XYZ file of N, CA and C in Angstrom:
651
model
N -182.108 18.493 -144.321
C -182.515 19.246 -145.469
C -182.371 20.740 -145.266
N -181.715 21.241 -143.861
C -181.752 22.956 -143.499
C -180.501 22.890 -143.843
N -179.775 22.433 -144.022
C -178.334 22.643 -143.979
C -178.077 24.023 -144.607
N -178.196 24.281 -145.634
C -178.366 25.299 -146.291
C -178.389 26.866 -145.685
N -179.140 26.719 -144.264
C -179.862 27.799 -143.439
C -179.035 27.865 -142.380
N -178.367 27.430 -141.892
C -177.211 27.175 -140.679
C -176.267 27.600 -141.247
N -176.029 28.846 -140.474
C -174.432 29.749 -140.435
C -173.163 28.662 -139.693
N -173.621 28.275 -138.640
C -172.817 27.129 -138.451
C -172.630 25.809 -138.472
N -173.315 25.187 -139.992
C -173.720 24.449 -140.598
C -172.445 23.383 -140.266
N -171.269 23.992 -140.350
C -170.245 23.066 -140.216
C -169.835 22.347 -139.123
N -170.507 22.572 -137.780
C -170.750 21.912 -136.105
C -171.499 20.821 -136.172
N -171.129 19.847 -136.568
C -172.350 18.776 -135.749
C -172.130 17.897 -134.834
N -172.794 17.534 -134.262
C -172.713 16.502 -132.955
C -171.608 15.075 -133.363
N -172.510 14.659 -134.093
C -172.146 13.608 -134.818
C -171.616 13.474 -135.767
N -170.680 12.782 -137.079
C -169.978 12.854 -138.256
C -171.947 12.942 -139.334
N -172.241 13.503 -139.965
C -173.558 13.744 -141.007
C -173.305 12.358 -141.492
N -174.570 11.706 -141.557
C -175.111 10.461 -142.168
C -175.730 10.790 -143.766
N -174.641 10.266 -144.695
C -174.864 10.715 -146.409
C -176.114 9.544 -146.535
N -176.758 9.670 -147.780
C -177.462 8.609 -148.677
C -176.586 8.691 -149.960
N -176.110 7.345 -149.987
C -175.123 7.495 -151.368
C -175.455 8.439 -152.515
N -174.963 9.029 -153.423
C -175.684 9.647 -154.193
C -175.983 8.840 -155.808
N -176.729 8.877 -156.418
C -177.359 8.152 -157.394
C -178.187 6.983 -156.936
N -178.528 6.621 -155.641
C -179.577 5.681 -155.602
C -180.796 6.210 -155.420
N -181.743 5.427 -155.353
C -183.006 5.606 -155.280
C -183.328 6.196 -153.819
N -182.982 6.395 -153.103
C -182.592 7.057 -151.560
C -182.658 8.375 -151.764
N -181.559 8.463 -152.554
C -180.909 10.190 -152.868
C -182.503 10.983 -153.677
N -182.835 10.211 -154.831
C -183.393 10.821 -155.171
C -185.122 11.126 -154.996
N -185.006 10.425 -153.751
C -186.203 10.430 -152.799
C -185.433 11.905 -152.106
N -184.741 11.819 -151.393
C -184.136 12.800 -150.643
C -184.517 14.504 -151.646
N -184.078 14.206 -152.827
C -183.592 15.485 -153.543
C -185.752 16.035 -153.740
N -186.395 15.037 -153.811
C -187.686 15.164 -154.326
C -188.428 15.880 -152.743
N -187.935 15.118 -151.229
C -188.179 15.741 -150.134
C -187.566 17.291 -150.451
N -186.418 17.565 -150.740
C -185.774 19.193 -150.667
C -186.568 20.330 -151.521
N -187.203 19.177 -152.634
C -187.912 20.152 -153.671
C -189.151 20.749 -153.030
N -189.969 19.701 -152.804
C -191.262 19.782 -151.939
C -191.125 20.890 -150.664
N -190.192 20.296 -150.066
C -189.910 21.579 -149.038
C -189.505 22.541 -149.163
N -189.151 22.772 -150.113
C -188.735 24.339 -150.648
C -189.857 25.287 -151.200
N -190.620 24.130 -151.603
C -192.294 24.857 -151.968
C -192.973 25.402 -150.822
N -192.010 25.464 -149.196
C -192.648 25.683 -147.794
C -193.511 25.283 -147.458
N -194.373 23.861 -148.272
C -195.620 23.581 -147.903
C -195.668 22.197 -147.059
N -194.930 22.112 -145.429
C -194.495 21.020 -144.890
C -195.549 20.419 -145.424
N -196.547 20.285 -144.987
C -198.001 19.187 -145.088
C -197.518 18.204 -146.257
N -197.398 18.785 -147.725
C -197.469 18.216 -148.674
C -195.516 17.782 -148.608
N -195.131 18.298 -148.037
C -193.582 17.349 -148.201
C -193.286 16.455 -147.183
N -193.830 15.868 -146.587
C -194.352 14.549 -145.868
C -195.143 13.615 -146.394
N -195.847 14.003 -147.303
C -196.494 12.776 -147.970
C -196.097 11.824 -148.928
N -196.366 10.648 -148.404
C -195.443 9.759 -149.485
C -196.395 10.431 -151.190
N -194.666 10.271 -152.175
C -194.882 10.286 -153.247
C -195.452 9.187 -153.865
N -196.518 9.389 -154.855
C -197.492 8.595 -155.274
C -196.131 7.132 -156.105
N -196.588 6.581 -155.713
C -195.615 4.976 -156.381
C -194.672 4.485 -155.815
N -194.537 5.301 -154.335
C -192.894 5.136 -153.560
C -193.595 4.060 -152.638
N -192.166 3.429 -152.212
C -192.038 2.345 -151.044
C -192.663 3.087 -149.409
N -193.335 2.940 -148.561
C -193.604 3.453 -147.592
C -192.422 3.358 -146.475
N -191.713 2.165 -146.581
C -190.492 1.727 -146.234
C -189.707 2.882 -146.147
N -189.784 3.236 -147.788
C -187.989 3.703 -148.418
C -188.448 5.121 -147.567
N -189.341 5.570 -147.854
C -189.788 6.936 -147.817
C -189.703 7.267 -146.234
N -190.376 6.329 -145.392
C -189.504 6.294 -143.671
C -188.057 6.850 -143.595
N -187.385 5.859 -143.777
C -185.857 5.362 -144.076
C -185.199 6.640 -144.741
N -186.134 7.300 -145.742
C -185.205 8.597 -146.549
C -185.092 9.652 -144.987
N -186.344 10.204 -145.107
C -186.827 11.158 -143.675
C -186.468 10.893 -142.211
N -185.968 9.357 -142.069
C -185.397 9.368 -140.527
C -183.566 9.599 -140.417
N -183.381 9.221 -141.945
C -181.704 9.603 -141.626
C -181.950 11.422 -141.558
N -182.507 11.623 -142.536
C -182.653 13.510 -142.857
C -182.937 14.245 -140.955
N -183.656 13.438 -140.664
C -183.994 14.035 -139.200
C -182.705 13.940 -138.357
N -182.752 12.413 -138.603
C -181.384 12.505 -137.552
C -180.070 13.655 -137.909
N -179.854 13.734 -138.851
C -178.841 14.827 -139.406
C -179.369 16.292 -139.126
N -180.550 16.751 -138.900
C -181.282 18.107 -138.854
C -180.445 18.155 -137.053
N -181.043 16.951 -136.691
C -181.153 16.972 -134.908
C -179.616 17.027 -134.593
N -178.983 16.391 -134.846
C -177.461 16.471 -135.159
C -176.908 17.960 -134.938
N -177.062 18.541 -136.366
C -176.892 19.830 -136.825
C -177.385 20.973 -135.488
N -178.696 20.647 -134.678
C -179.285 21.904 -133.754
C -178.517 21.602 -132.971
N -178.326 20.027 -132.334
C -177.646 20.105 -131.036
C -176.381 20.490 -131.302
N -175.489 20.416 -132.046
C -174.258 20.649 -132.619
C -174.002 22.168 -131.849
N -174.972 23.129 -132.646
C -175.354 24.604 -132.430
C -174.996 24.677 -130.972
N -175.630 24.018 -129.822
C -175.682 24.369 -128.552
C -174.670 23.424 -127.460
N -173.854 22.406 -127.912
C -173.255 21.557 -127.287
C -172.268 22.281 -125.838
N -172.043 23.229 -126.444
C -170.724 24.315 -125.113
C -172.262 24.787 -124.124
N -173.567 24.417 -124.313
C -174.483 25.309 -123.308
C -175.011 24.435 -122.472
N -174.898 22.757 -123.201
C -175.399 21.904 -122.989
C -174.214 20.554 -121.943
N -173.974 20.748 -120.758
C -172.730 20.567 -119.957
C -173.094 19.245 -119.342
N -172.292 18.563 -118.290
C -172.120 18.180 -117.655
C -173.066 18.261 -115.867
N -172.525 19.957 -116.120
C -173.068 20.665 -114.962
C -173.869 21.551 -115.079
N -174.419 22.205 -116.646
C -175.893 22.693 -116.480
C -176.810 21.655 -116.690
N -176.477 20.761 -117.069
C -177.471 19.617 -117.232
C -177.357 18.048 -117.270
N -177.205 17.853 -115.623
C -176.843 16.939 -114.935
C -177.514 15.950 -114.945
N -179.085 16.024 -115.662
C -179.745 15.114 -115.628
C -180.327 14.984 -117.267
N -181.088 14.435 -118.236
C -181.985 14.048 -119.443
C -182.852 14.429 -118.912
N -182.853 15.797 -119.132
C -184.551 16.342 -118.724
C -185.226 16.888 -119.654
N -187.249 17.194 -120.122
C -187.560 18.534 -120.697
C -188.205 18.795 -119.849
N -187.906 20.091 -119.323
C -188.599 20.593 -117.988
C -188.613 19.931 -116.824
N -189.338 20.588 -115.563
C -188.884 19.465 -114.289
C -190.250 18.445 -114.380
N -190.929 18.153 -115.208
C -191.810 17.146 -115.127
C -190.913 15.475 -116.035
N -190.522 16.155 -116.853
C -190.103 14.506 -117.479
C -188.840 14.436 -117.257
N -187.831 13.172 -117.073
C -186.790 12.938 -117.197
C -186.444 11.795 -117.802
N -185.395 11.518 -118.422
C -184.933 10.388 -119.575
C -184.162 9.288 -119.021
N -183.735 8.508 -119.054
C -182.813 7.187 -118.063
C -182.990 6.073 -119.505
N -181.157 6.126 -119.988
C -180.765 5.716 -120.927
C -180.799 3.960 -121.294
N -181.889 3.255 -121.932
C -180.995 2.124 -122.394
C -181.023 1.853 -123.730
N -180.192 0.771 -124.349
C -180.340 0.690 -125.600
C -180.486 -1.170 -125.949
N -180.767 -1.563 -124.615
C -181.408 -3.348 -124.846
C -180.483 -4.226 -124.984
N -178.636 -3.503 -125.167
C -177.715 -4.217 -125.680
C -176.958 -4.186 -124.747
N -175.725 -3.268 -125.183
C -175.112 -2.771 -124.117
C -175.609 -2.223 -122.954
N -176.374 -1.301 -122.963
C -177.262 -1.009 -121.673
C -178.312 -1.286 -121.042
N -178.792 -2.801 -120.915
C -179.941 -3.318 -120.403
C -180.944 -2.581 -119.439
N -180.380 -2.459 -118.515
C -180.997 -1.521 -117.314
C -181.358 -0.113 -117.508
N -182.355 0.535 -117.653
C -182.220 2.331 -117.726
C -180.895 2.962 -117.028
N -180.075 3.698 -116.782
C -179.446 4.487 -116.296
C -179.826 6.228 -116.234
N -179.115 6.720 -114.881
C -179.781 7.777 -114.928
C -178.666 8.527 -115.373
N -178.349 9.750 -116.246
C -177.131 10.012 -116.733
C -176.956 11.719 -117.270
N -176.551 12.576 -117.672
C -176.257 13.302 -117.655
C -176.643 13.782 -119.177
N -177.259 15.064 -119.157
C -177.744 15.248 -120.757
C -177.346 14.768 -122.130
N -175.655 15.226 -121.621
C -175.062 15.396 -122.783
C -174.294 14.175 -122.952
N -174.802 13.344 -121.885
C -173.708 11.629 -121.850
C -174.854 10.822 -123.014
N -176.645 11.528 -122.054
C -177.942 10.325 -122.694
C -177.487 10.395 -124.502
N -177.535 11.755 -124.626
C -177.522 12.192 -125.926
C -176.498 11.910 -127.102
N -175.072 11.882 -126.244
C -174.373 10.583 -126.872
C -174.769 9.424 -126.969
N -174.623 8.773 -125.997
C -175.369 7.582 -126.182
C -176.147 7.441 -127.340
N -177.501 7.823 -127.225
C -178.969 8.340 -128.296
C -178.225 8.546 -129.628
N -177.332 9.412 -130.150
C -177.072 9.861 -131.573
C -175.996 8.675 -132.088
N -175.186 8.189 -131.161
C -174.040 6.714 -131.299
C -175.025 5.935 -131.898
N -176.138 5.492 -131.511
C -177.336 3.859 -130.461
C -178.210 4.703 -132.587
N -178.172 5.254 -132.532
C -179.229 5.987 -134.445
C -178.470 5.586 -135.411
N -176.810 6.222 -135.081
C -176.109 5.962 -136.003
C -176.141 4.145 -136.256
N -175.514 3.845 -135.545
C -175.289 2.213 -135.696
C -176.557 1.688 -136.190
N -177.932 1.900 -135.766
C -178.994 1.580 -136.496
C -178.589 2.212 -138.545
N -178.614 3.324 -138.276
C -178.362 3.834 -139.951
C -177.575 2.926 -140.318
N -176.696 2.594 -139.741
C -175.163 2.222 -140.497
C -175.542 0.603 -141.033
N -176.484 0.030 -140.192
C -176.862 -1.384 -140.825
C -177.873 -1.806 -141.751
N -177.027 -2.123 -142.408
C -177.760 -2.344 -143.830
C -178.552 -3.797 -143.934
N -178.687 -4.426 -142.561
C -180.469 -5.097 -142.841
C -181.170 -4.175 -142.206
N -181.457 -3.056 -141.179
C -182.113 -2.691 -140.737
C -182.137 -1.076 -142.090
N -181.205 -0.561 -142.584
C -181.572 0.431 -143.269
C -180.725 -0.342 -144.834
N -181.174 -0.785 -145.355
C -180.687 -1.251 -146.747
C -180.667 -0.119 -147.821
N -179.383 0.623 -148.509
C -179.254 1.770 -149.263
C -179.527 1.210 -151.133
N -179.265 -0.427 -150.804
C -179.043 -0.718 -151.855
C -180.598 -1.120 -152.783
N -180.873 -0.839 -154.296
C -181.808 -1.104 -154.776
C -182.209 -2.536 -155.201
N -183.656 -2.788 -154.597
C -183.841 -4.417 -154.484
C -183.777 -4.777 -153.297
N -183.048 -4.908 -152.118
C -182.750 -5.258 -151.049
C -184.028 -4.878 -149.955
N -184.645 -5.734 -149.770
C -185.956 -5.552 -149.038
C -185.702 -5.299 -147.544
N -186.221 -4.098 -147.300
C -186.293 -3.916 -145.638
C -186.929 -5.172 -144.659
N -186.299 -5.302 -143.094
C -186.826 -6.240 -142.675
C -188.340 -6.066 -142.062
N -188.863 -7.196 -141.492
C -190.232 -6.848 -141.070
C -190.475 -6.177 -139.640
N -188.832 -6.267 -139.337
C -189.195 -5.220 -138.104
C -188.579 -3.686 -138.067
N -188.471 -3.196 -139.482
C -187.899 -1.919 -139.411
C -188.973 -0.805 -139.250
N -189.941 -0.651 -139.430
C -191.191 0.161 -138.800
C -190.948 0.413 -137.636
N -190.505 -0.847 -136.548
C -190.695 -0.980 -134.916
C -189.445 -0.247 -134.570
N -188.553 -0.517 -135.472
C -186.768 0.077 -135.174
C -187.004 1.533 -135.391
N -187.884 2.134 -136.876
C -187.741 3.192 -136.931
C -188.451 4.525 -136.343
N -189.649 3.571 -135.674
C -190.380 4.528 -134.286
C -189.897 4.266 -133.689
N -189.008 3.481 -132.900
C -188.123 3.955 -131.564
C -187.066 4.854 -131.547
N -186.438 4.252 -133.050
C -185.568 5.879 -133.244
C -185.625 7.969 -133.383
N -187.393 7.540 -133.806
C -188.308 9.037 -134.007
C -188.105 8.869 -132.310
N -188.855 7.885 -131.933
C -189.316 8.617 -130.279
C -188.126 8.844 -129.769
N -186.948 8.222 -129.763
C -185.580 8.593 -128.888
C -185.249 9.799 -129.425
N -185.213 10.369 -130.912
C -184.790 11.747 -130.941
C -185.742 13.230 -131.270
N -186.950 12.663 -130.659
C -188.016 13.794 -130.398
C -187.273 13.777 -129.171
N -186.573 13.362 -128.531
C -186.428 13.684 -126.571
C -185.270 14.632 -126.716
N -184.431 14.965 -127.914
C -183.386 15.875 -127.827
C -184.273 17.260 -128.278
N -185.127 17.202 -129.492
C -186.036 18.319 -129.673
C -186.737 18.979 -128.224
N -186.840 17.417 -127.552
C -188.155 18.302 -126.047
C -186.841 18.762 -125.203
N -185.718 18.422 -125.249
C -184.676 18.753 -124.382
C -184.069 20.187 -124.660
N -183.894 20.572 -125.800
C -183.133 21.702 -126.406
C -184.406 22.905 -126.126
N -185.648 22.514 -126.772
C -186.825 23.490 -126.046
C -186.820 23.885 -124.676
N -186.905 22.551 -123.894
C -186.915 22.854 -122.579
C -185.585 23.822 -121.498
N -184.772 23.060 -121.919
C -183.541 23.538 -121.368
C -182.446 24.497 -122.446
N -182.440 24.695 -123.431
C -181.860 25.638 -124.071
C -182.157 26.505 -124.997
N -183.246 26.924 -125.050
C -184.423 27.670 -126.153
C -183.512 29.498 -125.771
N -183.196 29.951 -124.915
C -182.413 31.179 -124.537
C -181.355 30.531 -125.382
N -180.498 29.638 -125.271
C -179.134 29.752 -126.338
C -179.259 29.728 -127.543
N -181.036 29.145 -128.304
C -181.318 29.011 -129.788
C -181.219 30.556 -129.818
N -181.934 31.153 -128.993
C -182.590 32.685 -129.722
C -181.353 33.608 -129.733
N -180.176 33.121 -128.774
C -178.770 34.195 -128.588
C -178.269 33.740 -130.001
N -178.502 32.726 -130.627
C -177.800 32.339 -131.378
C -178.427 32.512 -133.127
N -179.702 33.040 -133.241
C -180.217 33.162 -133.640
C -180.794 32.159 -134.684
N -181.246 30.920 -134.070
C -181.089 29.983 -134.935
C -182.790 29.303 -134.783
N -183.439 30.022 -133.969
C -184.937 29.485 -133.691
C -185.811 29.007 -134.773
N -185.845 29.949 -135.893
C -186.527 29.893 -136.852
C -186.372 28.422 -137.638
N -185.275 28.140 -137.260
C -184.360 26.723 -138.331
C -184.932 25.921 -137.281
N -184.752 25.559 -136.078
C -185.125 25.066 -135.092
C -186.587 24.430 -135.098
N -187.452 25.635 -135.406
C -188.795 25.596 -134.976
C -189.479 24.728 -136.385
N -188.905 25.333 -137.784
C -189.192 24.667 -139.029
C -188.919 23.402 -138.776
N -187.775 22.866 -138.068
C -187.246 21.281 -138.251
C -188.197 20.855 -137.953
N -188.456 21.589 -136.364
C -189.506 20.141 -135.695
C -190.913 20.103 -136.073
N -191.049 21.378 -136.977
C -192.614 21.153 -137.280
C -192.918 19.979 -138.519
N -191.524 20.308 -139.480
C -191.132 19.246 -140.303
C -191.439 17.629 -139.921
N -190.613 17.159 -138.165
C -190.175 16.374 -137.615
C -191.904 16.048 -137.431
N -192.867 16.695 -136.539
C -194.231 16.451 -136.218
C -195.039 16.234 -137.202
N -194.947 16.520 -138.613
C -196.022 16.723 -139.747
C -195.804 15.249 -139.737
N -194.498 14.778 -139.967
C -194.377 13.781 -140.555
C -194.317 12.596 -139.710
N -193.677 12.787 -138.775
C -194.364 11.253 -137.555
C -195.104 11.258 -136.902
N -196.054 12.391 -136.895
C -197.323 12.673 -135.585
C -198.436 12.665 -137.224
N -198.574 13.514 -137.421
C -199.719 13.972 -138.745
C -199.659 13.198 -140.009
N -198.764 12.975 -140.297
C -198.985 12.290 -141.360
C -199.083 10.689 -141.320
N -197.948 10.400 -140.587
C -197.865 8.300 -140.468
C -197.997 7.733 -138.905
N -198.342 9.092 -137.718
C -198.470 8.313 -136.466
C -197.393 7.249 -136.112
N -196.341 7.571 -135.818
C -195.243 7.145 -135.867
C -194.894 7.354 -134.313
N -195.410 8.256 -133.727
C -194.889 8.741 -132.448
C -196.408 8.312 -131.130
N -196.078 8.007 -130.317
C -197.609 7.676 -129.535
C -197.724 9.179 -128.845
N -198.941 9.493 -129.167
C -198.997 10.933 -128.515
C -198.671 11.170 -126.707
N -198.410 10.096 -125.832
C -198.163 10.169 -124.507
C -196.462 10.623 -124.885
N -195.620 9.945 -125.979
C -194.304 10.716 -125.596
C -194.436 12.054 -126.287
N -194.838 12.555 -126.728
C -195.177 14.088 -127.090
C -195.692 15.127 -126.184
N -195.870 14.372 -124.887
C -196.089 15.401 -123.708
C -195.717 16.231 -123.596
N -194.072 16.804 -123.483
C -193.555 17.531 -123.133
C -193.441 18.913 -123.859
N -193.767 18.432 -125.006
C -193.892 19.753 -126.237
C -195.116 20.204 -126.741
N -196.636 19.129 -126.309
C -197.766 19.207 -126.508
C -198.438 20.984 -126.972
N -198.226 21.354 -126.021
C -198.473 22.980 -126.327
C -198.176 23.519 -127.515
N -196.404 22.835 -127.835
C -195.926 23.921 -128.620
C -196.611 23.289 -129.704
N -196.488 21.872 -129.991
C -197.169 21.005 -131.067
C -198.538 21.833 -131.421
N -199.371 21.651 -130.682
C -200.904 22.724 -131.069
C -200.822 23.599 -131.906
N -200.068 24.653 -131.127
C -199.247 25.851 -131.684
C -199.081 25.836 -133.052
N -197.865 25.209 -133.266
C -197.676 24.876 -134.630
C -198.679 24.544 -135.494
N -199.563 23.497 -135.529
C -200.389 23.016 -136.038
C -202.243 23.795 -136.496
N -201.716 24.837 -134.948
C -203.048 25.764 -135.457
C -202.423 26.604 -136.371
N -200.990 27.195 -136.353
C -200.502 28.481 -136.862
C -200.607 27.696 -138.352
N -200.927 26.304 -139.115
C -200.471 25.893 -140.291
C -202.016 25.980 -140.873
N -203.075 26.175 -140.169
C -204.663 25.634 -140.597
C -204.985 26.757 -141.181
């Protein structure tokens, strides 16, 4: 939904994940852009009175994934091989990739390998239409709640990663402000509003989370 605010709006990690336009998706989407334009995150996280709790997930986790997309996009030439040899935020946590399918076992792997992996392992979730159904009528399954908090928690770890390890290339780049709005966006709405995230994986940003949350009271 920043797109708008990004000078180099046109970089992203990944190819941008659309919601067709004229479905009931989109115009969940267009009603999130309105709300947020009123700057009042709190109230543009809350489900709209008569909406699916489902749909309203499902609108806000593709929108995230595309925000997260879009930042890392910003920093990918800072974000190497060899400055960041490991899935880390800070030297307390580190990440070790699986996805239950192809990658059974954790692996220990290289920032910018996990993070492929991670944005590939979202997409293919988006892209399936029993797990994200675009079409109207088509009932979500009973385990897309469980699919769509593992997908929040796997890409809060690129938010704690880009803080931790590249917050000097946001500010050279001048892009913090967009940055800092996403994830407060990203926290209102899976920490504060629907508990979507278990507060033990929010460790790593805990501080800044406060932060935010006192600067909104």
């Amino acid at each position: 939904m920043w797109t708008a605010c990004f000078n180099r709006s046109s970089k992203t990690f990944k190819p941008k994940k659309n919601i067709p336009e004229g479905s009931h998706q989109y115009e969940l989407l267009k009603h999130a852009e309105a709300t947020l334009g009123s700057g009042n995150l709190r109230q543009a996280v809350m489900l709209p009175e008569g909406e699916d709790l489902n749909e309203w997930i499902a609108v806000n986790t593709v929108d995230f994934f595309n925000q997260i997309n879009m930042l890392y996009g910003t920093i990918t030439e800072f974000c190497t091989e060899t400055s960041c040899s490991v899935m880390s935020a800070g030297p307390r946590y580190e990440y070790h990739w699986a996805d239950g399918t192809n990658i059974k076992k954790p692996i220990k792997c290289s920032a910018p390998k996990y993070i492929d992996y991670l944005m590939t392992w979202v997409q293919d979730q988006l892209d399936d239409e029993t797990l994200f159904p675009s079409k109207i009528g088509v009932p979500f399954p009973k385990n897309f709640m469980s699919v769509a908090k593992t997908i929040l928690k796997r890409l809060f770890r690129v938010y704690a990663h880009i803080y931790h390890q590249h917050f000097d290339s946001v500010m050279q780049l001048q892009e913090e402000a967009h940055l800092n709005t996403s994830f407060k966006h990203f926290i209102f709405s899976c920490r504060s509003e629907f508990n979507l995230i278990d507060r033990r994986e929010l460790a790593p940003l805990q501080d800044l989370i406060e932060k935010l949350g006192s600067k909104d009271r």
